[in-house]
C-alpha cells in the first residue's frame, strides 16, 4: 500500500480511535521495494518501528523461497532504514530451507548480527500441503533438513543470539532490552485487538470475527454500508481460557495462574491450576512442562515438540468440565471440544 494511503489510515485512527503518544506504530516492508520516499513519508506520519522480511542473506536460499529480492537488496534496505533514522528495526529470517546446512545458517546469523537489528524473528520453515513446497515434498523431491538437524539449527539460533545480547521472549522472537514487539505481546496474552481491511480479524469480549476477504467485495460492502464480518464466533469462557494457555505458553514467562484467576473468576484460580496440573502430568514428569509458585511454562526441551504440548491445552475445557465438582460447567461435558474446536 502506498504511503499516502497508510498516512490517511493513521490520521483516521487518531481522529476516530485515539493513539497514545508512546504507541508502537509498526509497518512491514519488502526489502526489494522499500524506498526512501515511502519510509520518510511514513515516519512523518508516526512510524516508529519497521519490520523487513529478509528471510535469508543467501541468494540461493532466496531463490528457493521464491523471494523477489536479493541479498544485496536486503542489505541496501537495512542501510536505507538506518540512514532514515529507523531506531527500532525487526528482521525476519527463515531456517530449515531446502538444501540448507548448519554452516549456511551460521553464516546467515553472523551477517544478520552485523546489521545490529533491535529485534529478530526467526522461524523454522513450515511446509503446507497445498503449496509448491508441499507438492514437491509429497513426491519426495524436497531436500528438507531432518528433525534432528532442524533442532540443531534452532539450538544454534538461541545460543548465538543469547551470546549477542538478545533475549528470547517467545519461541521465535528475540529482542534487545526494551525492544520487544508490543502488538505481538497482545496476541500472546490473548488480549483484545481490532483488525481493519480485507480478511482482517478482530477479537474482543469473547467474540472473534473475520472481515470480507476479497478486496473488491470488501470495498463494495463499505460503500453500501453492509456488514463487513463474514465469519463470527462467540467463545465460551472455557474456550477463551484454553486459548490463553495455548498462546501464553509460547512465551518464555509462560502463563500466570493468578492472572488467569482474575480474568476468569467464574472458574477460579485453584480450579484452573488443578485442571492444568492434571492435564499435563505426563508432560511435567518428562520435563516438557514446568510449574513455579504461580506460573506454568514450557520446559527447555519442549521447544522442539511445542506443537504437541500446546495442542494438549485445547482439552483444558473438557478437563475442567469433568473435574467440576459443583456442576457449574456440566453443560460442557462431552460436547465442549466439538462445539468450540
Short mmCIF file of C-alpha atoms in Angstrom, two decimals:
data_model
loop_
_atom_site.label_atom_id
_atom_site.label_comp_id
_atom_site.label_asym_id
_atom_site.label_seq_id
_atom_site.Cartn_x
_atom_site.Cartn_y
_atom_site.Cartn_z
CA UNK A 1 0.00 0.00 0.00
CA UNK A 2 1.36 3.42 -0.96
CA UNK A 3 2.46 5.73 1.85
CA UNK A 4 -0.29 8.36 1.31
CA UNK A 5 -3.00 5.72 1.89
CA UNK A 6 -1.28 4.43 5.03
CA UNK A 7 -0.84 8.01 6.25
CA UNK A 8 -4.58 8.63 5.77
CA UNK A 9 -5.37 5.48 7.74
CA UNK A 10 -3.17 6.61 10.63
CA UNK A 11 -4.79 10.06 10.59
CA UNK A 12 -8.24 8.43 10.71
CA UNK A 13 -7.16 6.19 13.56
CA UNK A 14 -6.02 9.22 15.54
CA UNK A 15 -9.27 11.02 14.82
CA UNK A 16 -11.67 8.12 15.44
CA UNK A 17 -9.89 5.95 17.98
CA UNK A 18 -7.10 7.97 19.55
CA UNK A 19 -3.46 6.86 19.58
CA UNK A 20 -1.26 7.29 22.63
CA UNK A 21 1.87 9.42 22.07
CA UNK A 22 4.12 6.49 23.04
CA UNK A 23 2.26 3.92 20.93
CA UNK A 24 4.20 1.45 18.81
CA UNK A 25 3.40 2.18 15.15
CA UNK A 26 4.89 -0.62 13.11
CA UNK A 27 4.87 -1.44 9.41
CA UNK A 28 6.18 -4.33 7.36
CA UNK A 29 8.11 -3.77 4.16
CA UNK A 30 9.61 -5.88 1.40
CA UNK A 31 13.38 -5.31 1.07
CA UNK A 32 13.07 -5.30 -2.71
CA UNK A 33 10.52 -2.46 -2.83
CA UNK A 34 11.44 -0.21 0.12
CA UNK A 35 12.07 3.38 -0.98
CA UNK A 36 13.32 6.45 0.84
CA UNK A 37 10.17 8.38 -0.11
CA UNK A 38 7.87 5.71 1.37
CA UNK A 39 9.91 5.48 4.53
CA UNK A 40 10.25 9.21 5.20
CA UNK A 41 6.56 9.79 4.50
CA UNK A 42 5.62 7.05 6.94
CA UNK A 43 7.97 8.39 9.58
CA UNK A 44 6.36 11.82 9.33
CA UNK A 45 3.03 10.04 9.90
CA UNK A 46 4.37 8.49 13.12
CA UNK A 47 6.00 5.21 12.06
CA UNK A 48 8.49 4.24 14.76
CA UNK A 49 9.10 0.54 14.05
CA UNK A 50 9.97 -1.17 10.76
CA UNK A 51 9.90 -4.91 10.01
CA UNK A 52 11.77 -6.23 6.97
CA UNK A 53 11.15 -9.71 5.58
CA UNK A 54 14.81 -10.51 4.91
CA UNK A 55 14.20 -14.32 5.22
CA UNK A 56 17.81 -15.07 4.20
CA UNK A 57 21.05 -13.38 3.22
CA UNK A 58 21.92 -16.22 0.87
CA UNK A 59 20.90 -15.70 -2.77
CA UNK A 60 20.42 -19.43 -3.42
CA UNK A 61 18.07 -19.72 -0.44
CA UNK A 62 16.16 -16.61 -1.50
CA UNK A 63 15.59 -18.14 -4.94
CA UNK A 64 14.44 -21.42 -3.38
CA UNK A 65 11.98 -19.49 -1.18
CA UNK A 66 10.67 -17.59 -4.20
CA UNK A 67 11.60 -14.19 -2.78
CA UNK A 68 11.75 -11.27 -5.21
CA UNK A 69 14.70 -9.55 -3.51
CA UNK A 70 18.39 -10.42 -3.48
CA UNK A 71 20.93 -10.48 -0.66
CA UNK A 72 22.29 -7.09 -1.73
CA UNK A 73 18.82 -5.56 -1.88
CA UNK A 74 18.21 -6.76 1.66
CA UNK A 75 21.45 -5.16 2.85
CA UNK A 76 20.59 -1.96 0.97
CA UNK A 77 17.14 -1.85 2.58
CA UNK A 78 18.64 -2.11 6.08
CA UNK A 79 21.18 0.60 5.25
CA UNK A 80 18.37 2.83 3.95
CA UNK A 81 16.33 2.30 7.09
CA UNK A 82 19.26 3.28 9.28
CA UNK A 83 20.09 6.27 7.09
CA UNK A 84 16.49 7.46 7.51
CA UNK A 85 16.75 7.19 11.27
CA UNK A 86 14.82 3.96 11.97
CA UNK A 87 15.80 3.13 15.54
CA UNK A 88 13.56 0.08 16.04
CA UNK A 89 14.19 -2.45 13.29
CA UNK A 90 12.97 -6.06 13.08
CA UNK A 91 14.40 -8.55 10.62
CA UNK A 92 12.68 -11.84 9.73
CA UNK A 93 14.70 -14.97 8.99
CA UNK A 94 13.60 -18.47 7.93
CA UNK A 95 15.72 -21.52 8.72
CA UNK A 96 15.27 -25.12 7.63
CA UNK A 97 15.24 -24.03 3.98
CA UNK A 98 15.55 -26.90 1.46
CA UNK A 99 19.23 -27.71 0.98
CA UNK A 100 20.34 -25.62 3.96
CA UNK A 101 23.16 -26.94 6.16
CA UNK A 102 24.22 -25.79 9.62
CA UNK A 103 27.16 -23.69 8.29
CA UNK A 104 24.73 -21.88 5.95
CA UNK A 105 22.54 -20.88 8.88
CA UNK A 106 25.57 -19.88 10.95
CA UNK A 107 26.72 -17.59 8.12
CA UNK A 108 23.23 -16.08 7.88
CA UNK A 109 23.21 -15.37 11.61
CA UNK A 110 26.66 -13.77 11.62
CA UNK A 111 25.73 -11.47 8.75
CA UNK A 112 22.41 -10.55 10.39
CA UNK A 113 24.16 -9.67 13.66
CA UNK A 114 26.50 -7.31 11.83
CA UNK A 115 23.37 -5.32 10.90
CA UNK A 116 22.56 -4.89 14.64
CA UNK A 117 18.75 -5.09 14.46
CA UNK A 118 16.83 -4.35 17.64
CA UNK A 119 14.55 -7.35 17.08
CA UNK A 120 14.76 -10.66 15.24
CA UNK A 121 12.01 -13.11 14.32
CA UNK A 122 13.41 -16.49 13.29
CA UNK A 123 11.02 -19.17 12.10
CA UNK A 124 11.56 -22.75 11.02
CA UNK A 125 10.13 -23.37 7.56
CA UNK A 126 6.67 -24.94 7.68
CA UNK A 127 5.67 -26.87 4.56
CA UNK A 128 1.91 -26.62 3.97
CA UNK A 129 0.23 -29.39 1.91
CA UNK A 130 -1.38 -27.33 -0.88
CA UNK A 131 1.69 -25.27 -1.80
CA UNK A 132 4.52 -25.79 -4.32
CA UNK A 133 6.77 -26.97 -1.47
CA UNK A 134 4.02 -29.25 -0.19
CA UNK A 135 3.53 -30.88 -3.55
CA UNK A 136 7.29 -31.37 -4.02
CA UNK A 137 7.57 -32.87 -0.54
CA UNK A 138 4.70 -35.28 -1.28
CA UNK A 139 6.66 -36.54 -4.31
CA UNK A 140 9.88 -36.85 -2.30
CA UNK A 141 11.56 -34.09 -4.28
CA UNK A 142 12.21 -31.58 -1.49
CA UNK A 143 15.55 -31.74 0.28
CA UNK A 144 14.46 -30.58 3.74
CA UNK A 145 16.69 -30.77 6.84
CA UNK A 146 15.57 -33.67 9.02
CA UNK A 147 14.13 -33.17 12.50
CA UNK A 148 17.48 -33.60 14.26
CA UNK A 149 19.15 -31.03 12.03
CA UNK A 150 16.26 -28.58 12.49
CA UNK A 151 16.64 -28.99 16.27
CA UNK A 152 20.37 -28.27 15.94
CA UNK A 153 19.53 -25.20 13.88
CA UNK A 154 17.14 -23.88 16.48
CA UNK A 155 19.67 -24.53 19.23
CA UNK A 156 22.28 -22.61 17.21
CA UNK A 157 19.88 -19.69 16.77
CA UNK A 158 19.12 -19.50 20.51
CA UNK A 159 22.71 -19.85 21.71
CA UNK A 160 24.22 -17.44 19.19
CA UNK A 161 21.61 -14.73 19.74
CA UNK A 162 21.88 -15.06 23.52
CA UNK A 163 25.65 -14.57 23.19
CA UNK A 164 24.96 -11.45 21.14
CA UNK A 165 22.73 -9.98 23.88
CA UNK A 166 19.28 -10.86 22.53
CA UNK A 167 16.53 -12.02 24.88
CA UNK A 168 14.39 -14.90 23.65
CA UNK A 169 10.99 -13.84 24.96
CA UNK A 170 8.85 -16.08 22.73
CA UNK A 171 9.60 -19.30 20.86
CA UNK A 172 10.56 -17.49 17.65
CA UNK A 173 11.17 -13.89 18.77
CA UNK A 174 14.33 -12.28 20.12
CA UNK A 175 14.87 -8.69 21.22
CA UNK A 176 17.43 -6.36 22.69
CA UNK A 177 16.44 -4.86 26.03
CA UNK A 178 13.40 -2.59 25.67
CA UNK A 179 12.59 -3.67 22.12
CA UNK A 180 10.01 -6.43 22.50
CA UNK A 181 7.22 -6.22 19.92
CA UNK A 182 4.19 -4.72 21.67
CA UNK A 183 1.46 -5.84 19.30
CA UNK A 184 2.67 -9.47 19.22
CA UNK A 185 2.67 -9.49 23.01
CA UNK A 186 -1.02 -8.55 22.92
CA UNK A 187 -1.79 -11.66 20.88
CA UNK A 188 0.20 -13.93 23.19
CA UNK A 189 -1.71 -12.53 26.18
CA UNK A 190 -4.95 -13.20 24.26
CA UNK A 191 -5.85 -9.54 24.72
CA UNK A 192 -8.43 -7.67 22.56
CA UNK A 193 -7.39 -6.35 19.16
CA UNK A 194 -9.05 -4.61 16.22
CA UNK A 195 -8.30 -5.58 12.63
CA UNK A 196 -9.39 -3.49 9.65
CA UNK A 197 -9.26 -4.22 5.94
CA UNK A 198 -9.99 -7.30 3.80
CA UNK A 199 -9.56 -10.55 5.72
CA UNK A 200 -8.68 -8.78 8.98
CA UNK A 201 -9.58 -10.46 12.28
CA UNK A 202 -10.86 -8.69 15.40
CA UNK A 203 -11.19 -10.11 18.91
CA UNK A 204 -12.93 -8.59 21.95
CA UNK A 205 -15.21 -9.64 24.81
CA UNK A 206 -15.11 -13.29 23.81
CA UNK A 207 -16.18 -12.51 20.25
CA UNK A 208 -13.98 -13.10 17.18
CA UNK A 209 -14.80 -12.03 13.65
CA UNK A 210 -13.13 -12.10 10.23
CA UNK A 211 -13.92 -9.45 7.63
CA UNK A 212 -14.73 -9.97 3.95
CA UNK A 213 -11.56 -11.37 2.36
CA UNK A 214 -11.85 -10.24 -1.27
CA UNK A 215 -10.65 -6.59 -1.57
CA UNK A 216 -13.11 -5.59 -4.32
CA UNK A 217 -16.01 -7.17 -2.45
CA UNK A 218 -14.85 -5.51 0.76
CA UNK A 219 -14.94 -2.08 -0.91
CA UNK A 220 -18.45 -2.74 -2.24
CA UNK A 221 -19.59 -3.69 1.28
CA UNK A 222 -18.11 -0.50 2.72
CA UNK A 223 -19.73 1.70 0.07
CA UNK A 224 -23.10 0.00 0.56
CA UNK A 225 -22.72 0.14 4.37
CA UNK A 226 -23.18 -3.64 4.50
CA UNK A 227 -21.97 -5.96 7.24
CA UNK A 228 -18.20 -6.44 6.91
CA UNK A 229 -17.79 -9.52 9.12
CA UNK A 230 -18.46 -12.78 7.30
CA UNK A 231 -17.13 -15.23 9.91
CA UNK A 232 -18.08 -14.70 13.55
CA UNK A 233 -17.89 -16.84 16.66
CA UNK A 234 -18.68 -16.33 20.32
CA UNK A 235 -16.16 -18.16 22.50
CA UNK A 236 -17.16 -19.57 25.86
CA UNK A 237 -15.15 -18.69 28.96
CA UNK A 238 -13.62 -22.16 28.90
CA UNK A 239 -12.60 -21.85 25.25
CA UNK A 240 -11.02 -18.43 25.89
CA UNK A 241 -9.17 -19.86 28.87
CA UNK A 242 -7.78 -22.70 26.75
CA UNK A 243 -6.65 -20.30 24.04
CA UNK A 244 -5.00 -18.09 26.67
CA UNK A 245 -2.82 -21.05 27.68
CA UNK A 246 -2.05 -22.11 24.10
CA UNK A 247 -0.93 -18.57 23.23
CA UNK A 248 0.70 -17.65 26.52
CA UNK A 249 2.83 -20.77 26.72
CA UNK A 250 4.66 -19.67 23.59
CA UNK A 251 6.35 -17.02 25.75
CA UNK A 252 9.30 -17.76 28.00
CA UNK A 253 7.40 -16.42 31.03
CA UNK A 254 4.53 -18.81 30.43
CA UNK A 255 1.10 -18.25 31.99
CA UNK A 256 0.40 -16.78 35.43
CA UNK A 257 -2.34 -18.64 37.33
CA UNK A 258 -3.10 -15.53 39.41
CA UNK A 259 -3.79 -13.56 36.25
CA UNK A 260 -5.96 -16.34 34.83
CA UNK A 261 -7.90 -16.42 38.10
CA UNK A 262 -8.59 -12.69 37.85
CA UNK A 263 -9.57 -12.91 34.18
CA UNK A 264 -11.82 -15.93 34.74
CA UNK A 265 -13.18 -15.54 38.31
CA UNK A 266 -16.20 -17.68 37.44
CA UNK A 267 -13.82 -20.64 37.07
CA UNK A 268 -11.33 -19.68 39.76
CA UNK A 269 -7.58 -19.83 40.11
CA UNK A 270 -7.44 -23.05 42.12
CA UNK A 271 -9.66 -24.98 39.73
CA UNK A 272 -7.67 -23.71 36.74
CA UNK A 273 -4.32 -24.75 38.24
CA UNK A 274 -5.66 -28.11 39.42
CA UNK A 275 -7.04 -28.90 35.94
CA UNK A 276 -3.82 -27.83 34.21
CA UNK A 277 -1.65 -29.96 36.52
CA UNK A 278 -3.85 -32.99 35.89
CA UNK A 279 -3.97 -32.37 32.14
CA UNK A 280 -0.19 -32.28 31.64
CA UNK A 281 1.01 -34.58 34.42
CA UNK A 282 2.86 -36.80 31.91
CA UNK A 283 4.48 -33.80 30.23
CA UNK A 284 5.55 -32.50 33.65
CA UNK A 285 7.14 -35.83 34.54
CA UNK A 286 9.02 -35.75 31.22
CA UNK A 287 10.29 -32.22 31.84
CA UNK A 288 8.31 -30.74 28.97
CA UNK A 289 6.19 -28.54 31.26
CA UNK A 290 7.43 -26.71 34.37
CA UNK A 291 5.49 -25.25 37.31
CA UNK A 292 6.66 -22.50 39.62
CA UNK A 293 4.80 -21.00 42.57
CA UNK A 294 2.27 -19.19 40.37
CA UNK A 295 3.17 -19.98 36.76
CA UNK A 296 3.33 -22.76 34.21
CA UNK A 297 5.68 -22.67 31.25
CA UNK A 298 7.28 -24.95 28.68
CA UNK A 299 10.43 -26.77 29.75
CA UNK A 300 13.68 -26.14 27.82
CA UNK A 301 13.35 -29.36 25.83
CA UNK A 302 9.70 -28.74 24.92
CA UNK A 303 10.50 -26.18 22.24
CA UNK A 304 11.15 -28.91 19.68
CA UNK A 305 7.80 -30.57 20.38
CA UNK A 306 5.87 -27.46 21.42
CA UNK A 307 3.02 -28.02 18.95
CA UNK A 308 2.12 -31.33 20.56
CA UNK A 309 2.35 -29.91 24.07
CA UNK A 310 0.27 -26.83 23.26
CA UNK A 311 -2.34 -28.92 21.46
CA UNK A 312 -2.98 -30.73 24.73
CA UNK A 313 -4.24 -27.48 26.25
CA UNK A 314 -7.13 -27.42 23.78
CA UNK A 315 -8.57 -30.16 26.01
CA UNK A 316 -8.50 -27.90 29.06
CA UNK A 317 -12.25 -27.05 28.86
CA UNK A 318 -13.09 -30.75 28.92
CA UNK A 319 -10.70 -31.34 31.82
CA UNK A 320 -12.31 -28.56 33.85
CA UNK A 321 -15.82 -29.72 33.00
CA UNK A 322 -15.03 -33.28 34.05
CA UNK A 323 -13.37 -32.20 37.31
CA UNK A 324 -16.06 -29.67 38.22
CA UNK A 325 -17.47 -30.99 41.48
CA UNK A 326 -20.21 -28.34 41.74
CA UNK A 327 -21.57 -28.85 38.25
CA UNK A 328 -21.01 -25.21 37.23
CA UNK A 329 -19.65 -26.30 33.87
CA UNK A 330 -21.55 -29.54 33.45
CA UNK A 331 -23.14 -28.30 30.23
CA UNK A 332 -19.74 -28.53 28.57
CA UNK A 333 -19.25 -32.22 29.25
CA UNK A 334 -18.92 -34.28 26.12
CA UNK A 335 -19.74 -31.54 23.63
CA UNK A 336 -17.25 -28.82 24.53
CA UNK A 337 -14.49 -29.83 22.13
CA UNK A 338 -16.90 -30.46 19.25
CA UNK A 339 -18.61 -27.12 19.82
CA UNK A 340 -15.56 -24.91 20.19
CA UNK A 341 -12.86 -26.62 18.14
#
